[in-house]
Short mmCIF file of C-alpha atoms in Angstrom, two decimals:
data_model
loop_
_atom_site.label_atom_id
_atom_site.label_comp_id
_atom_site.label_asym_id
_atom_site.label_seq_id
_atom_site.Cartn_x
_atom_site.Cartn_y
_atom_site.Cartn_z
CA MET A 1 160.64 109.99 -124.91
CA LEU A 2 161.21 109.36 -121.22
CA LYS A 3 164.32 110.34 -119.33
CA ARG A 4 166.56 107.31 -119.02
CA GLY A 5 166.73 105.68 -115.65
CA PRO A 6 170.12 105.52 -113.95
CA GLU A 7 170.66 101.77 -114.44
CA THR A 8 169.62 101.96 -118.08
CA ALA A 9 172.07 104.81 -118.64
CA LYS A 10 174.89 102.86 -116.98
CA ALA A 11 174.19 99.78 -119.10
CA ALA A 12 174.14 101.83 -122.32
CA ALA A 13 177.49 103.35 -121.35
CA ASN A 14 178.91 99.90 -120.63
CA PHE A 15 177.53 97.96 -123.61
CA GLY A 16 176.70 100.59 -126.22
CA GLU A 17 173.44 101.63 -127.81
CA GLY A 18 171.06 99.13 -129.38
CA ARG A 19 167.40 98.20 -129.47
CA LEU A 20 165.76 95.21 -127.86
CA PRO A 21 163.73 93.07 -130.27
CA ARG A 22 160.00 93.81 -130.32
CA GLU A 23 159.17 90.17 -129.54
CA LEU A 24 161.29 90.21 -126.39
CA ILE A 25 159.92 93.54 -125.15
CA ARG A 26 156.39 92.22 -125.57
CA ALA A 27 157.18 88.97 -123.80
CA TYR A 28 158.96 90.65 -120.88
CA GLY A 29 156.07 93.09 -120.50
CA GLU A 30 153.71 90.12 -120.26
CA VAL A 31 155.92 88.41 -117.67
CA LYS A 32 156.04 91.60 -115.60
CA LEU A 33 152.26 92.00 -115.83
CA ALA A 34 151.70 88.43 -114.67
CA ALA A 35 154.19 88.83 -111.82
CA LEU A 36 152.76 92.11 -110.53
CA ARG A 37 149.18 90.92 -110.81
CA SER A 38 150.13 87.92 -108.71
CA VAL A 39 151.89 90.15 -106.18
CA GLN A 40 148.83 92.37 -105.95
CA ARG A 41 146.44 89.47 -105.44
CA ILE A 42 148.57 88.02 -102.66
CA ASP A 43 149.79 91.18 -100.89
CA MET A 44 147.36 93.91 -101.99
CA ARG A 45 150.53 96.03 -102.03
CA TRP A 46 149.20 99.01 -103.99
CA ARG A 47 146.01 101.00 -103.96
CA ASP A 48 143.62 100.18 -106.80
CA GLU A 49 144.23 103.47 -108.59
CA LEU A 50 148.00 103.02 -108.61
CA PHE A 51 147.76 99.43 -109.79
CA ARG A 52 145.45 100.52 -112.60
CA LEU A 53 148.20 102.87 -113.78
CA ILE A 54 150.76 100.06 -113.53
CA GLU A 55 148.63 97.81 -115.71
CA GLU A 56 147.90 100.54 -118.26
CA SER A 57 151.60 101.31 -118.54
CA LEU A 58 152.46 97.66 -119.05
CA PHE A 59 149.82 97.31 -121.76
CA GLU A 60 151.42 100.26 -123.52
CA ILE A 61 154.79 98.45 -123.43
CA ILE A 62 153.26 95.15 -124.54
CA ARG A 63 151.52 96.80 -127.50
CA GLY A 64 154.83 98.18 -128.77
CA GLU A 65 154.12 101.85 -128.14
CA ARG A 66 157.29 102.39 -126.10
CA ASP A 67 159.92 100.32 -127.87
CA GLU A 68 162.23 103.32 -128.15
CA GLU A 69 162.61 103.26 -124.37
CA PHE A 70 164.59 100.00 -124.57
CA PRO A 71 167.97 101.10 -125.98
CA LEU A 72 170.17 98.19 -124.89
CA PRO A 73 171.83 95.61 -127.15
CA LEU A 74 171.55 91.91 -126.44
CA ALA A 75 175.34 91.72 -126.41
CA GLN A 76 175.80 92.47 -122.72
CA GLY A 77 177.11 91.09 -119.48
CA GLY A 78 175.04 90.45 -116.39
CA ALA A 79 172.68 87.70 -117.58
CA GLY A 80 169.97 90.20 -118.58
CA THR A 81 169.84 92.21 -115.35
CA SER A 82 170.26 95.43 -117.33
CA ILE A 83 167.19 94.53 -119.41
CA HIS A 84 165.15 93.79 -116.28
CA LEU A 85 166.10 97.05 -114.62
CA ASN A 86 165.50 98.95 -117.87
CA LEU A 87 161.96 97.55 -117.92
CA ASN A 88 161.37 98.48 -114.29
CA GLU A 89 162.67 102.02 -114.81
CA VAL A 90 160.52 102.52 -117.89
CA LEU A 91 157.48 101.18 -116.06
CA ALA A 92 158.01 103.47 -113.07
CA ALA A 93 158.49 106.48 -115.35
CA LEU A 94 155.35 105.69 -117.34
CA VAL A 95 153.27 105.37 -114.17
CA THR A 96 154.63 108.73 -113.01
CA GLU A 97 153.84 110.26 -116.39
CA ARG A 98 150.30 108.87 -116.36
CA SER A 99 149.59 110.00 -112.82
CA GLY A 100 150.13 113.67 -113.69
CA GLU A 101 148.70 115.95 -111.03
CA GLU A 102 147.65 112.96 -108.94
CA LEU A 103 151.30 112.03 -108.32
CA GLU A 104 151.37 113.43 -104.80
CA THR A 105 148.31 111.45 -103.79
CA LEU A 106 149.67 108.15 -105.15
CA ASP A 107 152.06 105.79 -103.47
CA THR A 108 155.61 105.92 -104.78
CA LEU A 109 157.00 103.03 -106.86
CA ASP A 110 160.45 101.64 -106.15
CA THR A 111 161.98 99.93 -109.18
CA VAL A 112 163.41 97.14 -107.03
CA GLU A 113 161.38 96.88 -103.83
CA ASP A 114 158.05 97.16 -105.67
CA LEU A 115 158.45 96.29 -109.34
CA ALA A 116 160.82 93.37 -108.75
CA ARG A 117 158.99 91.95 -105.74
CA TYR A 118 159.30 88.13 -105.68
CA GLN A 119 161.21 88.36 -108.97
CA SER A 120 164.77 87.90 -110.16
CA THR A 121 166.18 88.59 -113.58
CA ASN A 122 167.14 84.93 -113.65
CA ASP A 123 163.57 83.62 -113.68
CA THR A 124 161.70 86.51 -115.32
CA PHE A 125 164.09 87.17 -118.20
CA SER A 126 164.38 83.45 -118.87
CA ALA A 127 160.58 83.18 -118.97
CA ALA A 128 160.38 86.10 -121.40
CA VAL A 129 162.99 84.49 -123.66
CA ASN A 130 161.02 81.24 -123.76
CA ILE A 131 157.79 83.06 -124.57
CA ALA A 132 159.38 84.97 -127.44
CA LEU A 133 161.00 81.79 -128.75
CA LEU A 134 157.79 79.77 -128.44
CA ARG A 135 155.91 82.33 -130.51
CA GLY A 136 158.71 82.28 -133.07
CA LEU A 137 158.68 78.48 -133.10
CA ILE A 138 154.93 78.40 -133.77
CA GLU A 139 155.39 80.84 -136.67
CA THR A 140 158.35 78.87 -138.04
CA GLU A 141 156.43 75.61 -137.82
CA GLY A 142 153.68 77.26 -139.86
CA ALA A 143 156.23 78.15 -142.57
CA VAL A 144 157.47 74.54 -142.58
CA ILE A 145 153.89 73.29 -142.94
CA ARG A 146 153.25 75.59 -145.90
CA LEU A 147 156.36 74.30 -147.66
CA GLN A 148 155.45 70.69 -146.94
CA GLU A 149 151.92 71.19 -148.27
CA LYS A 150 153.29 72.76 -151.46
CA LEU A 151 155.64 69.83 -152.03
CA VAL A 152 152.83 67.34 -151.43
CA ALA A 153 150.65 69.18 -153.94
CA LEU A 154 153.46 68.99 -156.51
CA GLU A 155 153.99 65.32 -155.69
CA THR A 156 150.35 64.65 -156.54
CA GLY A 157 150.24 66.97 -159.53
CA TYR A 158 153.26 65.42 -161.26
CA ASP A 159 152.52 61.81 -160.37
CA ALA A 160 152.17 60.71 -164.03
CA TYR A 161 155.44 62.19 -165.33
CA LEU A 162 158.87 60.60 -165.57
CA THR A 163 162.32 62.04 -164.98
CA THR A 164 165.84 60.73 -164.54
CA GLY A 165 166.86 59.57 -161.09
CA ARG A 166 170.54 60.21 -160.43
CA THR A 167 173.10 58.94 -157.93
CA GLU A 168 176.59 60.35 -157.43
CA MET A 169 175.77 62.95 -160.13
CA GLN A 170 175.28 60.13 -162.68
CA ASP A 171 172.09 59.01 -164.40
CA ALA A 172 170.75 55.94 -162.59
CA LEU A 173 167.11 54.91 -163.10
CA PRO A 174 163.80 56.45 -164.13
CA MET A 175 161.66 57.90 -161.37
CA GLY A 176 158.41 59.79 -161.16
CA VAL A 177 158.57 63.56 -160.99
CA GLY A 178 156.01 63.20 -158.21
CA GLN A 179 158.41 60.88 -156.40
CA LEU A 180 161.10 63.57 -156.62
CA PHE A 181 158.83 66.12 -154.97
CA GLY A 182 157.69 63.48 -152.49
CA SER A 183 161.27 62.75 -151.41
CA TRP A 184 161.73 66.42 -150.57
CA ALA A 185 158.36 66.48 -148.81
CA GLY A 186 159.54 63.61 -146.60
CA MET A 187 162.43 65.68 -145.24
CA ILE A 188 160.20 68.66 -144.52
CA GLU A 189 157.64 66.35 -142.91
CA ARG A 190 160.30 65.31 -140.40
CA ASP A 191 161.18 68.96 -139.76
CA ARG A 192 157.53 69.60 -138.98
CA TRP A 193 157.44 66.69 -136.54
CA ARG A 194 160.67 67.76 -134.83
CA LEU A 195 159.57 71.36 -134.35
CA SER A 196 156.20 70.34 -132.92
CA LYS A 197 157.98 68.17 -130.34
CA LEU A 198 160.44 70.95 -129.45
CA ALA A 199 157.55 73.17 -128.41
CA GLU A 200 157.10 70.85 -125.42
CA ARG A 201 160.56 71.85 -124.17
CA ILE A 202 160.22 75.58 -124.74
CA ARG A 203 156.82 75.98 -123.10
CA GLU A 204 158.28 75.12 -119.68
CA ILE A 205 159.34 78.27 -117.83
CA PRO A 206 161.10 78.95 -114.51
CA LEU A 207 158.89 81.84 -113.35
CA GLY A 208 158.79 81.92 -109.55
CA GLY A 209 162.17 80.26 -109.14
CA THR A 210 163.76 83.69 -108.54
CA ALA A 211 167.57 83.85 -108.37
CA ILE A 212 168.69 80.20 -108.46
CA GLY A 213 165.46 78.23 -108.69
CA THR A 214 164.92 77.91 -104.92
CA CYS A 215 162.02 80.42 -104.90
CA PHE A 216 163.95 82.65 -102.48
CA THR A 217 161.61 85.43 -101.18
CA ALA A 218 158.66 84.14 -103.25
CA PRO A 219 155.73 82.63 -101.33
CA ARG A 220 154.19 79.40 -102.59
CA GLU A 221 150.98 81.19 -103.60
CA TYR A 222 152.96 83.51 -105.86
CA VAL A 223 154.93 80.67 -107.49
CA ASN A 224 151.73 78.85 -108.42
CA GLN A 225 149.80 81.97 -109.41
CA ALA A 226 152.38 83.68 -111.62
CA THR A 227 152.55 81.01 -114.34
CA THR A 228 148.77 80.60 -114.36
CA GLU A 229 148.41 84.36 -114.82
CA LEU A 230 151.05 84.41 -117.55
CA ARG A 231 149.35 81.58 -119.42
CA SER A 232 146.13 83.59 -119.41
CA ILE A 233 147.84 86.79 -120.59
CA THR A 234 149.78 85.21 -123.45
CA GLY A 235 147.30 82.58 -124.59
CA LEU A 236 150.23 80.16 -124.82
CA PRO A 237 150.31 76.65 -123.29
CA LEU A 238 152.96 77.60 -120.74
CA ALA A 239 153.83 75.33 -117.84
CA ARG A 240 155.94 75.94 -114.76
CA SER A 241 159.02 73.77 -114.76
CA GLN A 242 158.91 70.94 -112.25
CA ASN A 243 162.64 71.42 -111.61
CA LEU A 244 163.18 75.14 -111.11
CA PRO A 245 166.91 75.03 -110.21
CA ASP A 246 167.50 73.13 -113.47
CA ALA A 247 165.31 75.50 -115.50
CA VAL A 248 167.11 78.59 -114.19
CA SER A 249 170.60 77.15 -114.60
CA HIS A 250 170.61 75.10 -117.78
CA LYS A 251 169.72 76.07 -121.35
CA ASP A 252 170.33 72.87 -123.28
CA ALA A 253 166.64 72.87 -124.30
CA LEU A 254 167.35 76.06 -126.27
CA ALA A 255 170.36 74.39 -127.88
CA GLU A 256 168.03 71.53 -128.83
CA LEU A 257 165.70 74.04 -130.49
CA ALA A 258 168.67 75.51 -132.36
CA SER A 259 169.59 72.01 -133.54
CA GLY A 260 166.06 71.56 -134.86
CA TYR A 261 166.40 74.79 -136.81
CA ALA A 262 169.81 73.72 -138.10
CA LEU A 263 168.41 70.40 -139.32
CA ALA A 264 165.59 72.19 -141.14
CA ALA A 265 168.11 74.57 -142.67
CA GLY A 266 170.27 71.64 -143.74
CA ASN A 267 167.30 70.09 -145.52
CA LEU A 268 166.67 73.36 -147.33
CA ILE A 269 170.32 73.39 -148.45
CA THR A 270 169.87 69.86 -149.82
CA ILE A 271 166.76 70.86 -151.79
CA ALA A 272 168.39 74.08 -153.00
CA GLU A 273 171.49 72.19 -154.17
CA ASP A 274 169.32 69.72 -156.08
CA LEU A 275 167.34 72.52 -157.69
CA LEU A 276 170.48 74.45 -158.62
CA TYR A 277 171.47 71.36 -160.58
CA TYR A 278 168.02 70.93 -162.13
CA THR A 279 167.91 74.61 -163.19
CA SER A 280 171.42 74.57 -164.64
CA SER A 281 171.94 74.89 -168.40
CA ALA A 282 173.30 71.34 -168.51
CA VAL A 283 170.01 69.82 -167.33
CA ALA A 284 167.37 72.60 -167.56
CA GLU A 285 164.56 70.44 -166.15
CA PHE A 286 163.36 73.29 -163.94
CA ARG A 287 163.29 76.93 -164.99
CA HIS A 288 164.04 79.57 -162.37
CA PRO A 289 161.71 82.56 -162.71
CA GLU A 290 163.39 85.63 -164.18
CA LEU A 291 162.93 88.05 -161.29
CA GLN A 292 165.73 90.52 -162.01
CA TRP A 293 168.60 91.06 -164.42
CA GLY A 294 171.09 88.23 -164.27
CA SER A 295 174.15 90.16 -165.36
CA SER A 296 175.40 93.60 -166.30
CA ILE A 297 177.24 92.16 -169.29
CA MET A 298 175.26 89.04 -170.27
CA PRO A 299 171.68 89.99 -171.21
CA VAL A 300 170.57 86.40 -171.82
CA LYS A 301 171.18 85.02 -168.34
CA VAL A 302 168.89 84.19 -165.44
CA ASN A 303 170.45 83.99 -161.99
CA PRO A 304 168.93 81.46 -159.54
CA VAL A 305 168.47 84.22 -156.98
CA LEU A 306 165.75 82.58 -154.88
CA LEU A 307 167.69 79.35 -154.52
CA GLU A 308 170.88 81.21 -153.64
CA PHE A 309 168.94 83.38 -151.18
CA ALA A 310 167.43 80.36 -149.44
CA LYS A 311 170.75 78.51 -149.35
CA GLY A 312 172.70 81.51 -148.07
CA LEU A 313 170.23 82.07 -145.24
CA ALA A 314 170.20 78.36 -144.39
CA ILE A 315 173.99 78.36 -144.08
CA ARG A 316 173.73 81.28 -141.68
CA VAL A 317 171.13 79.39 -139.62
CA GLY A 318 173.73 76.69 -139.08
CA THR A 319 176.36 79.13 -137.84
CA SER A 320 173.86 80.81 -135.48
CA ALA A 321 172.78 77.41 -134.16
CA GLU A 322 176.39 76.52 -133.40
CA ALA A 323 176.74 79.78 -131.45
CA VAL A 324 173.63 78.81 -129.44
CA ARG A 325 175.20 75.46 -128.59
CA LEU A 326 178.36 77.16 -127.37
CA TYR A 327 176.44 79.69 -125.27
CA ALA A 328 174.20 76.96 -123.82
CA ARG A 329 177.16 75.01 -122.50
CA GLU A 330 178.30 78.12 -120.60
CA SER A 331 175.92 77.34 -117.73
CA ARG A 332 178.09 77.51 -114.64
CA LEU A 333 176.85 76.35 -111.26
CA GLN A 334 173.39 77.90 -110.81
CA LEU A 335 173.16 80.28 -113.80
CA ASN A 336 173.86 80.75 -117.48
CA ALA A 337 175.07 84.35 -117.68
CA PHE A 338 175.06 84.32 -121.50
CA LEU A 339 171.30 84.02 -122.04
CA PRO A 340 171.06 87.42 -123.81
CA PHE A 341 173.72 86.31 -126.30
CA LEU A 342 172.03 82.93 -126.66
CA TYR A 343 168.66 84.52 -127.40
CA ASP A 344 170.25 86.87 -129.91
CA SER A 345 171.77 83.96 -131.85
CA LEU A 346 168.67 81.77 -131.63
CA SER A 347 166.24 84.48 -132.69
CA SER A 348 168.55 85.26 -135.62
CA ALA A 349 168.53 81.59 -136.65
CA GLU A 350 164.75 81.53 -136.40
CA ALA A 351 164.30 84.67 -138.51
CA ASP A 352 166.75 83.46 -141.17
CA LEU A 353 165.08 80.06 -141.35
CA ARG A 354 161.64 81.59 -141.92
CA LYS A 355 163.02 83.79 -144.71
CA ALA A 356 164.74 80.77 -146.28
CA LEU A 357 161.51 78.75 -146.11
CA ALA A 358 159.59 81.61 -147.71
CA GLY A 359 162.21 81.92 -150.47
CA MET A 360 162.02 78.20 -151.26
CA LEU A 361 158.21 78.30 -151.25
CA ARG A 362 158.21 81.22 -153.66
CA PHE A 363 160.57 79.37 -155.98
CA LEU A 364 158.28 76.33 -156.04
CA GLU A 365 155.26 78.52 -156.73
CA GLU A 366 156.88 80.45 -159.59
CA ALA A 367 159.35 78.04 -161.18
CA GLN A 368 158.41 75.98 -164.25
CA VAL A 369 158.82 72.22 -164.37
CA ASP A 370 159.82 71.30 -167.92
CA THR A 371 158.43 67.78 -168.30
CA ASP A 372 159.28 67.73 -172.03
CA ARG A 373 162.95 68.37 -171.23
CA MET A 374 162.81 65.71 -168.52
CA GLU A 375 161.45 63.20 -171.02
CA ALA A 376 164.11 64.10 -173.60
CA ASN A 377 166.89 63.80 -171.00
CA LEU A 378 165.54 60.45 -169.85
CA ALA A 379 165.28 59.11 -173.40
CA ALA A 380 168.92 60.02 -174.06
CA SER A 381 170.10 58.56 -170.77
CA PRO A 382 171.47 55.15 -169.82
CA ALA A 383 168.96 55.28 -166.95
CA LEU A 384 166.21 54.05 -169.24
CA LEU A 385 168.34 51.12 -170.37
CA ASN A 386 169.02 50.27 -166.72
CA ALA A 387 165.27 50.09 -166.15
CA LEU A 388 165.04 47.16 -168.57
CA LEU A 389 167.33 44.99 -166.42
CA PRO A 390 164.57 42.79 -164.90
CA ARG A 391 163.15 42.16 -168.39
CA VAL A 392 166.23 41.25 -170.46
CA GLY A 393 169.14 40.76 -168.05
CA TYR A 394 172.43 42.48 -167.41
CA HIS A 395 174.48 40.87 -170.19
CA ARG A 396 172.03 41.70 -173.00
CA LEU A 397 171.87 45.36 -171.91
CA LYS A 398 175.57 46.00 -171.49
CA PRO A 399 176.44 46.03 -175.24
CA LEU A 400 173.67 48.56 -175.97
CA ILE A 401 175.18 51.29 -173.78
CA ALA A 402 177.92 52.27 -176.25
CA GLU A 403 175.45 52.30 -179.16
CA PHE A 404 172.96 54.55 -177.34
CA LEU A 405 175.65 56.89 -176.06
CA VAL A 406 177.06 57.44 -179.56
CA ARG A 407 173.64 58.33 -180.92
CA PRO A 408 171.26 59.16 -178.07
CA PRO A 409 167.53 58.68 -178.77
CA ALA A 410 165.64 61.89 -179.55
CA ASN A 411 162.62 61.04 -177.40
CA LEU A 412 160.91 58.16 -175.61
CA GLN A 413 159.26 56.91 -178.79
CA ASP A 414 162.63 56.80 -180.57
CA PHE A 415 164.14 54.95 -177.59
CA GLN A 416 161.27 52.49 -177.60
CA MET A 417 161.63 51.63 -181.29
CA ARG A 418 165.43 51.32 -181.20
CA ALA A 419 165.51 49.31 -177.98
CA ALA A 420 162.83 46.95 -179.29
CA ALA A 421 164.79 46.41 -182.51
CA SER A 422 168.16 45.92 -180.79
CA LEU A 423 166.77 43.46 -178.26
CA ASP A 424 164.41 41.74 -180.72
CA ILE A 425 161.40 42.62 -178.60
CA ALA A 426 157.95 43.38 -180.02
CA PRO A 427 157.40 47.19 -180.04
CA GLU A 428 154.07 46.87 -178.20
CA THR A 429 155.76 44.81 -175.49
CA MET A 430 158.52 47.41 -175.14
CA ALA A 431 155.87 50.15 -174.94
CA GLN A 432 154.20 48.29 -172.09
CA TRP A 433 157.52 47.92 -170.24
CA LEU A 434 158.18 51.66 -170.54
CA LYS A 435 154.84 52.85 -169.19
CA PRO A 436 155.33 55.02 -166.05
CA ASP A 437 153.38 52.57 -163.88
CA SER A 438 155.67 49.74 -164.99
CA LEU A 439 158.84 51.73 -164.32
CA ILE A 440 158.00 53.15 -160.89
CA ALA A 441 155.41 50.73 -159.48
CA ALA A 442 157.52 50.03 -156.39
CA GLU A 443 156.28 53.27 -154.82
CA ASN A 444 152.84 53.09 -153.24
CA PRO A 445 150.88 55.73 -155.17
CA ASN A 446 148.34 56.05 -152.37
CA ARG A 447 150.86 57.29 -149.80
CA ARG A 448 150.35 61.00 -149.37
CA ARG A 449 151.97 63.23 -146.78
CA THR A 450 149.78 65.63 -144.84
#
């Protein structure tokens, strides 16, 4: 391990020990590589041999081989300057280490004059944050897509089955099991759309704006070159902001991303709450997989651990997103000094959301849908009587409710025979009325979400 640089040591003494996230170290290494390559092309500041060592050292940082050299927590003052100087000190030390016996023949590297040339923490750290968040957003969107595709597959697979639709925790009307899955798929479809649009915000970076977005000390050639170089290094569709003072100062775009994550988490909570009801003993229309012991005192008990896991994480996403909103509004004049805190909260929200999405996906892959129990519940429910309203009218149905509640039908066939007899309807006519296509024909069966 390298000897700590003086500024890194001071920051650790001020803020305590920690470890920068791997994603941020990688992104900042890429920003530094793009910046120094651009400096070299414009100024030819270093001899070829020295610049080769600079690049090799940065690749080592980018690959994750020196993560232990970044001991600072994200909870810090100074808008990320400590992180920038930590990177520069590590880079200078690595170049010195690599040069070995050639050190005396190489030019010296100053951590500020050389390694921060045309750069400020305020544009480089902000660019690194956006890169790390953009990669996380792409990964999170992939998790959303996988959940959406699973729900669409279940929508199609259970298209021919009926269940009880409920409003205000009361039985309401019959609905297709496929329609139930499709309603959840619709929410996740909107999450997918929102996250794809948010990528347009996050891909804009302020690299080249230096301290306050005015490009102080940075020549025009560098400002144009640095983002082009960074786009090539990362393989990401990065774009230089067209309003650099705004991009350096204001972080409402990151709060918007946090809101997108919070909305996705809220939708997961909705689905989890529904499924907690459906897996409960009272309804038992879904069966949670038995993944671990449910109790130390009740052997015949299955805890809905995946649903609770997903819901608990989703709640935490919401609290992290609120912290992001509060940090984002702390932009004062030409800088938001709380960007390290903001990134910490937003990356936590992102990580929790991906885990919650994975937990929900696993539940859907391993849970059992009990269509027989759904049919039995529907047969014993007033919901099926409600479905006959267009056929026989409100006033003929109302007297049947008490009769059917006193002695609920055992199954759909029993309901069919009793309802036909009570309403003086031919059994074959009643059977036709109770076919799934007749009960749920309002939904277009050809609409599929992709």
